XYZ file of C-alpha atoms in Angstrom:
492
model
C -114.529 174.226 48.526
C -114.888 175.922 51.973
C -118.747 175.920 51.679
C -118.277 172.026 51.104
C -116.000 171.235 53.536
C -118.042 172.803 56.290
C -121.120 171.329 55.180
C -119.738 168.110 55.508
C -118.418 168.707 58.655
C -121.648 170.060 59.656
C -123.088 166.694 58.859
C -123.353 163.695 61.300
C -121.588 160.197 61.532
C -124.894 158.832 60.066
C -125.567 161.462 57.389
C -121.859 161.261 56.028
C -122.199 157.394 55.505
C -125.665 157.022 53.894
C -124.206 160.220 51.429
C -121.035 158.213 50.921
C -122.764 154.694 50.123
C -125.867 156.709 47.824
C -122.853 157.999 45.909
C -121.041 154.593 46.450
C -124.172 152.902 44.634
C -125.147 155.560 42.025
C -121.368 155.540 40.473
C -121.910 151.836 40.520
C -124.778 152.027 38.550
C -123.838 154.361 36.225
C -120.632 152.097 35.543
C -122.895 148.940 34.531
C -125.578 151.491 32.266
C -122.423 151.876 30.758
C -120.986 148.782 29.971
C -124.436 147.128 29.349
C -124.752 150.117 26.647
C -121.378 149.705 25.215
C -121.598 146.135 24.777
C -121.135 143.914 21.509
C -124.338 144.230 19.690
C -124.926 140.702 18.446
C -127.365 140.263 15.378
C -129.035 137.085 13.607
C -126.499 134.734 12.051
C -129.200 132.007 10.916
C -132.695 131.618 12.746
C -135.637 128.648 12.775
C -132.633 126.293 12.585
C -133.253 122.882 13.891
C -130.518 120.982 16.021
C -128.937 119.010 13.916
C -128.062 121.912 11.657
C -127.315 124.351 14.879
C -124.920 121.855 15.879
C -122.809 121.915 12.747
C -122.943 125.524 12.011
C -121.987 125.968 15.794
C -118.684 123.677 15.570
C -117.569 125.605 12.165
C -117.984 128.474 13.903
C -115.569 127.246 16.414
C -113.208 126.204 14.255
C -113.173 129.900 12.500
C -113.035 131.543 16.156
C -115.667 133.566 16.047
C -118.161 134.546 19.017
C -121.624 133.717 18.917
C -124.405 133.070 21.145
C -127.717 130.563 20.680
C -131.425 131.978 21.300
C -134.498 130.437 21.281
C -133.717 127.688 22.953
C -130.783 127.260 20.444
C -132.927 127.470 17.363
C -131.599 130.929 16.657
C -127.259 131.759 16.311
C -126.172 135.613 16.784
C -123.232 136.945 15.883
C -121.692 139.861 16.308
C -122.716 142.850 13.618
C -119.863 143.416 12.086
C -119.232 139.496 11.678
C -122.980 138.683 9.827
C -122.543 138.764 6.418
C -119.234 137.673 6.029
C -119.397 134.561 8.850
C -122.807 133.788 6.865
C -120.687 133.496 3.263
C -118.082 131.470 5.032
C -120.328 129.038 6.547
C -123.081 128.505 3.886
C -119.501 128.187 1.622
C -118.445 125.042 3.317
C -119.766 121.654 2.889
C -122.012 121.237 5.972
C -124.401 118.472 5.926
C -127.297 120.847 6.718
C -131.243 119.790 7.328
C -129.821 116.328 7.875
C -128.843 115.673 4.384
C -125.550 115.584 1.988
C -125.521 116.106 -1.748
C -123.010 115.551 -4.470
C -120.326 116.694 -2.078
C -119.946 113.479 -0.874
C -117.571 112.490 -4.243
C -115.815 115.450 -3.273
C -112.974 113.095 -0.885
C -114.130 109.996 -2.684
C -112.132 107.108 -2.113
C -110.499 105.306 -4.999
C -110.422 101.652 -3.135
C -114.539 102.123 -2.708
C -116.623 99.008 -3.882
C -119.477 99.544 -6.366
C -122.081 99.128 -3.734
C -120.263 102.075 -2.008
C -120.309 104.046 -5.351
C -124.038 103.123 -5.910
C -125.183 103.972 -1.899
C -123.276 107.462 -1.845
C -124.965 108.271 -5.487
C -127.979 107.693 -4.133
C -127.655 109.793 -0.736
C -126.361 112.727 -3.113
C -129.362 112.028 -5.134
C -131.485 112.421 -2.273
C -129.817 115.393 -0.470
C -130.296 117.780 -3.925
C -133.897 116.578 -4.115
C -134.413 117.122 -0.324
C -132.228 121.121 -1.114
C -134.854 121.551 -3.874
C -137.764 120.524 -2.300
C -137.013 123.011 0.977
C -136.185 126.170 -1.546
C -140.514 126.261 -2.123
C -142.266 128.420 -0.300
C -144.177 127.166 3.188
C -141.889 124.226 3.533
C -139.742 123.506 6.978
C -138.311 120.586 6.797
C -138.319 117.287 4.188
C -137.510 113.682 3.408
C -136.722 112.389 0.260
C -136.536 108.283 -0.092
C -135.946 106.615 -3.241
C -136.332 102.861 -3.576
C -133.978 102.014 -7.020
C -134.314 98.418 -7.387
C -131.516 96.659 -7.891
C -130.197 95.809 -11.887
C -127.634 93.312 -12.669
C -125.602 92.467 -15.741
C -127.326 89.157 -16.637
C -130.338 89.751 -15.025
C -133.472 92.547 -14.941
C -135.701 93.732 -13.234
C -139.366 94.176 -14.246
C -139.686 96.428 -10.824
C -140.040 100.370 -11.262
C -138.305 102.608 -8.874
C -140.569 104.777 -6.793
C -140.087 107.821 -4.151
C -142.080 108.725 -1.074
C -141.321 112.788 0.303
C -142.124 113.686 3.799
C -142.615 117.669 4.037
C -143.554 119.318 7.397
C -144.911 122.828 6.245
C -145.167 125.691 8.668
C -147.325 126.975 10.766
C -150.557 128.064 9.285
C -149.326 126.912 5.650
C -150.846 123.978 3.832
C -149.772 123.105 0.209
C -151.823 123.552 -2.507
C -152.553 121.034 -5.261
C -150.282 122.521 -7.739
C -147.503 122.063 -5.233
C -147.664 118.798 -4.723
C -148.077 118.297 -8.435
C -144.900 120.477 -8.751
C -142.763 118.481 -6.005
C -143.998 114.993 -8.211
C -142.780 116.355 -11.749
C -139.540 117.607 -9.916
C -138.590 114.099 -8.815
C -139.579 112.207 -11.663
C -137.830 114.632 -14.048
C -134.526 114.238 -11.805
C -134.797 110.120 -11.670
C -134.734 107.925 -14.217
C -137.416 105.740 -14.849
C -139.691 107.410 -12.488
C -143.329 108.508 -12.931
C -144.991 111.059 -11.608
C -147.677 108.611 -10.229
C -144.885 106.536 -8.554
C -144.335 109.748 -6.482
C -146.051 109.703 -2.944
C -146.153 112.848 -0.979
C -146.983 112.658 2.910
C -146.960 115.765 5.416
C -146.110 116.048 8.954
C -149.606 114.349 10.097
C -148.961 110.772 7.989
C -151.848 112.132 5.449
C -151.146 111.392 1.241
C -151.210 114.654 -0.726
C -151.459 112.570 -3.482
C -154.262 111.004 -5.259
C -153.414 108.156 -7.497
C -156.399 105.341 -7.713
C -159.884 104.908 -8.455
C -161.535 106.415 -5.714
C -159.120 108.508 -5.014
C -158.690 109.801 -8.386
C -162.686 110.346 -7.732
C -162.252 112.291 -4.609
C -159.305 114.573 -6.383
C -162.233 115.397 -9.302
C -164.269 116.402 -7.019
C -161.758 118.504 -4.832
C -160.820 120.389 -7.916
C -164.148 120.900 -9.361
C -165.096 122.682 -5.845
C -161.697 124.439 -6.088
C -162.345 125.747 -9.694
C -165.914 126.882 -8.573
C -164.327 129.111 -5.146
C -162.067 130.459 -7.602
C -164.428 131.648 -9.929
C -166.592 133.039 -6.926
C -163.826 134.730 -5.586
C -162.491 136.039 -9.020
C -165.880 137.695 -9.763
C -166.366 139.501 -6.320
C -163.421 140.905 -6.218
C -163.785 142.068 -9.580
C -167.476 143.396 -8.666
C -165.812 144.846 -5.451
C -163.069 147.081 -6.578
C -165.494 148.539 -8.962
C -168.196 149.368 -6.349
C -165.341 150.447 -4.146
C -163.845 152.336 -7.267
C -167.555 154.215 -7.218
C -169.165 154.348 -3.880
C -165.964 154.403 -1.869
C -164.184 151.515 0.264
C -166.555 150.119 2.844
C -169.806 150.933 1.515
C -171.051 148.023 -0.269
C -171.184 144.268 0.010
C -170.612 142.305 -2.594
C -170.883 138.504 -3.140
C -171.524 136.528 -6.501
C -172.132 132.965 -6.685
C -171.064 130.647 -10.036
C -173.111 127.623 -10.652
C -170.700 125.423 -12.539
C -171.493 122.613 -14.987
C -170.059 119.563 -13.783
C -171.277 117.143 -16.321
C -169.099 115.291 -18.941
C -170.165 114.121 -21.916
C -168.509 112.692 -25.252
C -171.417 112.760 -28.572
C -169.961 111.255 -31.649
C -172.214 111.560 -34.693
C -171.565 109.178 -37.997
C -173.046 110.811 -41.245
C -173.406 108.931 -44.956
C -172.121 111.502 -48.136
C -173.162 110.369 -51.083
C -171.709 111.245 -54.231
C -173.534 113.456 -56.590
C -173.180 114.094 -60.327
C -173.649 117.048 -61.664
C -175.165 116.362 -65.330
C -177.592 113.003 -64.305
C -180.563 114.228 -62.395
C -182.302 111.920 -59.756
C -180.810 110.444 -56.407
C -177.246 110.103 -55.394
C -176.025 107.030 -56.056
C -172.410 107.244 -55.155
C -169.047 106.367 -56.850
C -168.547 103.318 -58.869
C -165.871 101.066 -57.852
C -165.737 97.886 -59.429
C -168.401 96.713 -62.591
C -168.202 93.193 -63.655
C -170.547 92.063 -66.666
C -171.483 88.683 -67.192
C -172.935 86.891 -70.767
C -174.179 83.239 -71.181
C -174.959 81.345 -74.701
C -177.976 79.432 -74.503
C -177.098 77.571 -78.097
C -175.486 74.066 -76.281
C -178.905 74.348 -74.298
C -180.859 73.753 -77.115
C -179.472 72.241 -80.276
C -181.983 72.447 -83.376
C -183.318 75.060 -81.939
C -180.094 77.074 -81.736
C -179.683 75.824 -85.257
C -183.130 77.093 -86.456
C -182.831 80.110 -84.488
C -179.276 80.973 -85.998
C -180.633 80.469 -89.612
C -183.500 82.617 -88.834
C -180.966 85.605 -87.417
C -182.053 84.958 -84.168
C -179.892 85.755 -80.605
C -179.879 82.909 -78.567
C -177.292 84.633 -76.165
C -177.977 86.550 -72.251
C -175.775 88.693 -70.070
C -175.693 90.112 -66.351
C -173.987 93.248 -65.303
C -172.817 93.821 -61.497
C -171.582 97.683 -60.138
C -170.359 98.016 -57.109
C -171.012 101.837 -55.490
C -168.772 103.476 -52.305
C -170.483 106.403 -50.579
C -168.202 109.134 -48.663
C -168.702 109.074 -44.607
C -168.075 111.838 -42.306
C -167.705 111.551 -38.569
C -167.454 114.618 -35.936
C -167.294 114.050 -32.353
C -167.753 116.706 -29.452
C -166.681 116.391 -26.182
C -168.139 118.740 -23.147
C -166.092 119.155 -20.430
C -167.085 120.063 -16.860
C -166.474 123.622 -15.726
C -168.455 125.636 -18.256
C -170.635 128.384 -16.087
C -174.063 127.544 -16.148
C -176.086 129.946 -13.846
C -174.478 133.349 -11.678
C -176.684 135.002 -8.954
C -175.585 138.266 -7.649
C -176.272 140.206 -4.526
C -175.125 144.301 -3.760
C -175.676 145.499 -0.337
C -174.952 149.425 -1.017
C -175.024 151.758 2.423
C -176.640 154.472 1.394
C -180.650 154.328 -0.369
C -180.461 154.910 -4.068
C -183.248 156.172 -6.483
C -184.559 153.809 -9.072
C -182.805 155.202 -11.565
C -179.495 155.266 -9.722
C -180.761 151.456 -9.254
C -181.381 150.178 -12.243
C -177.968 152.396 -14.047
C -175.991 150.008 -10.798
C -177.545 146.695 -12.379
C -176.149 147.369 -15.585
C -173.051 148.414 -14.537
C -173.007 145.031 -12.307
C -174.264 142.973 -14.841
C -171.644 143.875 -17.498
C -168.451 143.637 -14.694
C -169.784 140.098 -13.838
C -171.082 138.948 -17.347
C -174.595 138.537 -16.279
C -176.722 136.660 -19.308
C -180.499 136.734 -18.757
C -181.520 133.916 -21.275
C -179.554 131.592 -18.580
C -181.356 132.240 -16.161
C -178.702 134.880 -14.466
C -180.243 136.980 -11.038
C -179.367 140.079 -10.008
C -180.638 141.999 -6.447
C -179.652 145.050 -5.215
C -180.678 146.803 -2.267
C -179.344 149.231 0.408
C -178.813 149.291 3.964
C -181.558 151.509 4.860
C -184.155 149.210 3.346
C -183.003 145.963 4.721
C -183.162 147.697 8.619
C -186.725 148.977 7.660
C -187.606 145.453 6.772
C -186.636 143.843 9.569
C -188.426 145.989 12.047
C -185.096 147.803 13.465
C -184.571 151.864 12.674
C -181.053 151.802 14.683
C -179.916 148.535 12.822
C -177.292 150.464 10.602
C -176.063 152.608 13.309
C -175.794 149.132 15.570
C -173.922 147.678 12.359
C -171.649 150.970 12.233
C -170.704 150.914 15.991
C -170.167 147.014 15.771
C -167.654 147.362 12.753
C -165.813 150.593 14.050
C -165.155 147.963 17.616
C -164.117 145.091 15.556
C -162.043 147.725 13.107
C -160.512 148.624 16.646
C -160.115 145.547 18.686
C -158.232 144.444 15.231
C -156.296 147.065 15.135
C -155.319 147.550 18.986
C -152.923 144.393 18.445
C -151.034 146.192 15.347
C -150.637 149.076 17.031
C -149.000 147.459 20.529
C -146.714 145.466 17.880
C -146.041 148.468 16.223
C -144.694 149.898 19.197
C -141.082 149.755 20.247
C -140.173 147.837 22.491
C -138.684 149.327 25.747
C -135.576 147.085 26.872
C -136.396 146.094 30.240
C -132.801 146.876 31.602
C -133.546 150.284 31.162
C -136.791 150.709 32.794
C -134.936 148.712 35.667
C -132.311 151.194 35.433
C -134.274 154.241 35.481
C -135.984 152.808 38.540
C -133.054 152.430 40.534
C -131.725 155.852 39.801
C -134.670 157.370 40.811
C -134.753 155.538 43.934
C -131.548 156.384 44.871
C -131.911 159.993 44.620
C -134.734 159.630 46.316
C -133.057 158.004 49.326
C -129.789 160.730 49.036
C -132.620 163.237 49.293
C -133.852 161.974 52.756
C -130.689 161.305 54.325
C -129.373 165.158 53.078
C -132.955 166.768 54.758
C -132.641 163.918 57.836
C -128.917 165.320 58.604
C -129.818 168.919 58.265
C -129.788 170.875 61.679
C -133.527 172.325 62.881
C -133.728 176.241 61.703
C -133.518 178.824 64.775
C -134.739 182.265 64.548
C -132.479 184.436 64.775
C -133.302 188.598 66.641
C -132.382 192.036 65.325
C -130.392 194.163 67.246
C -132.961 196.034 68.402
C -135.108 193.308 69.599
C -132.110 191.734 71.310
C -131.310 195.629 73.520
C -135.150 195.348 74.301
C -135.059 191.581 75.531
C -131.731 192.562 77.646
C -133.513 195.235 78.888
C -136.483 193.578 80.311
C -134.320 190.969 81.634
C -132.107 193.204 83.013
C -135.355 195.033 85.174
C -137.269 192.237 86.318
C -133.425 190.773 87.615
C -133.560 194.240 89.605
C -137.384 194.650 90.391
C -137.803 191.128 91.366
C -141.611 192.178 89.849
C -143.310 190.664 87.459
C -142.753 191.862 84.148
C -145.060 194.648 82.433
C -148.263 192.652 80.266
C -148.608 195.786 77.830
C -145.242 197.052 75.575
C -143.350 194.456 76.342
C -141.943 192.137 73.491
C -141.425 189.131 76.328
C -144.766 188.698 78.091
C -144.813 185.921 81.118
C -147.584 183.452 80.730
């Protein structure tokens, strides 16, 4: 404490304040690193949440007292971290009329004096609220409308007019629907309305365009959009099929794979009509067929002719004729075939390998290719396979592979460079502005602690200090000038 005290005594007016306001400042900052440390750490409550919806979470949340604050531009609600889960059960317990819509809770206060109208209106918002629910549990939807337009049936009268329903969805970002979606969303309402069909269903998205096809030329343009879906699936089927097992063999990255289905896209109905006759088995000859009906006719010619008859009857004569009629049935035997688009009618193959192969390692990789894929000569199936090495030779560049290498290993790492920085924690800025500050004031104490320090003397021995006396002493006496050689004091 002594050493202190005269140090800071030894120190001037203007050292003693900049040391008193450097520790002023640095106790100051320590204080708000501090607090800003121990503060409440708030966490997500409910995020992507559009306004509507922030607003009525944000007023429950008032009414059950609880802190919160909004982010991202108040599409996101934080709460503190103890709070999450259990403010997230109470509010997704009440009856909010989230995403703008309100189900069967509506009958949950109903009103006993209500009209019918009332009863029919509210039955119909419920309606559309679950459907709307529903439709936003599938996968890459944001946001939907449901409308439905029930026409209106009376007692005495009704109406030949079939309800329909038209959905809005907004998908997000870099999400589009697939077929079987929409598909899915038009079964779901006609299976929850009565007297809706599926085709009665019209999806839009976010743009105003139909993601359904109902119509002629429509229905034409779906055909086609399928058949070219059914044909990328099968390409994409096969080479990754091909690909795992080259990758399974040669390694990951050394071949290139790609296989290309020609698909049959003709449709055809052949109905063929064949006669069966019957046959007997004890009469030789031709079929005949199956009797059905006889009829047998006879005629007497004795009224024709009346001595004659007479004569002839005398004589033991017949004067009687006859007719007999069959009618036959033959057996008939119809098949009919139908062909229907999507049968495979052609696949051409191509392997890229890295590395040159022998021709037998060649031709053992065709077969091995051929039987992954299916291949089938008689229809006309193709097969190449080459390597990297002879592709470069044929084009006239030696250092094409080694090009290809350095290209792929800069792409692998310009992809990659982006992971990585997101990978990265994130330093809070409050600390780097922190550490900053702290370093600058100790930098500044620093200067004003050297600034205030008094300039270092040298200090004499004893012995040099008797010598210097002396000399003093004798030139005082002499009044000569002092000696040049021995002397530690020399005049200049």
């Amino acid at each position: 404490m002594a050493s202190v005290t005269e140090n800071w005594q030894a120190l001037s007016t203007r050292a003693k304040t900049g040391l008193v306001v450097g520790v002023t400042l640095i106790a100051g900052l320590a204080v708000g690193i501090a607090v800003w440390a121990y503060r409440p750490d708030y966490q997500v409550l409910f995020s992507d949440v559009a306004a509507p919806d922030a607003a009525a979470m944000t007023a429950e949340l008032d009414r059950l007292k609880v802190p919160y604050q909004l982010a991202d531009g108040g599409n996101t609600i934080l709460v503190p971290r103890d709070l999450v889960y259990k403010t997230r059960l109470k509010v997704m317990g009440k009856d909010l009329p989230l995403h703008g819509a309100v189900g069967f809770e509506v009958f949950n206060n109903a009103d006993f004096g209500m009209t019918e109208f009332v009863q029919k209106v509210n039955y119909q918002r419920a309606i559309q609220g679950e459907l709307t629910r529903t439709i936003l549990s599938i996968d890459g939807i944001a946001s939907a409308r449901v409308h439905l337009a029930m026409p209106e049936q009376g007692l005495f009268k009704k109406t030949t007019t079939k309800p329909k329903a038209s959905i809005t969805v907004v998908t997000k970002p870099n999400h589009v629907l697939a077929a079987e979606q929409v598909s899915g969303i038009q079964r779901l309402v006609a299976a929850s309305v009565p007297d809706i069909q599926a085709a009665d269903v019209t999806v839009l998205d976010q743009h105003g365009v139909a993601l359904t096809r109902n119509g002629g030329g429509e229905a034409a343009t779906e055909s086609a959009s399928a058949m070219l879906d059914a044909k990328r699936g099968a390409d994409d089927y096969l080479t990754r099929k091909l690909a795992k097992v080259l990758d399974a063999t040669f390694g990951a990255g050394e071949t290139i794979a790609t296989v290309d289905v020609l698909l049959n896209l003709d449709q055809s109905r052949v109905t063929t009509e064949e006669v069966l006759p019957a046959r007997s088995g004890t009469q030789e000859g031709s079929p005949t067929g199956v009797v059905v009906r006889s009829r047998q006719s006879v005629r007497d010619n004795a009224a024709a002719s009346g001595g004659a008859s007479a004569t002839g009857a005398r004589s033991g004569e017949s004067l009687s004729s006859g007719s007999t009629e069959a009618d036959y049935q033959v057996g008939r035997r119809v098949a009919q075939s139908v062909t229907t688009p999507g049968a495979t009618r052609r696949l051409t193959v191509a392997v890229v390998v890295r590395n040159p192969l022998s021709d037998y390692q060649m031709e053992k990789l065709k077969e091995v290719v051929a039987l992954t894929v299916g291949l089938n000569s008689e229809r006309g199936d193709a097969i190449i396979i080459h390597s990297m090495t002879t592709l470069g030779s044929a084009a006239g560049d030696k250092h094409a592979i080694d090009r290809a290498a350095a290209a792929a290993a800069a792409a692998d790492q310009q992809a990659l460079t982006p992971a990585l920085a997101r990978a990265r924690p994130a330093v809070p800025p409050e600390l780097v502005w922190a550490a900053a500050a702290l370093i600058m004031l100790a930098l500044l104490v620093w200067a004003i602690l050297r600034r205030a320090q008094p300039p270092a003397t040298a200090t004499l021995t004893v012995e040099e200090r008797e010598r210097l006396l002396l000399q003093v002493r004798q030139w005082i006496d002499t009044k000569h000038e002092p000696a040049v050689n021995g002397g530690l004091w020399e005049r200049p």
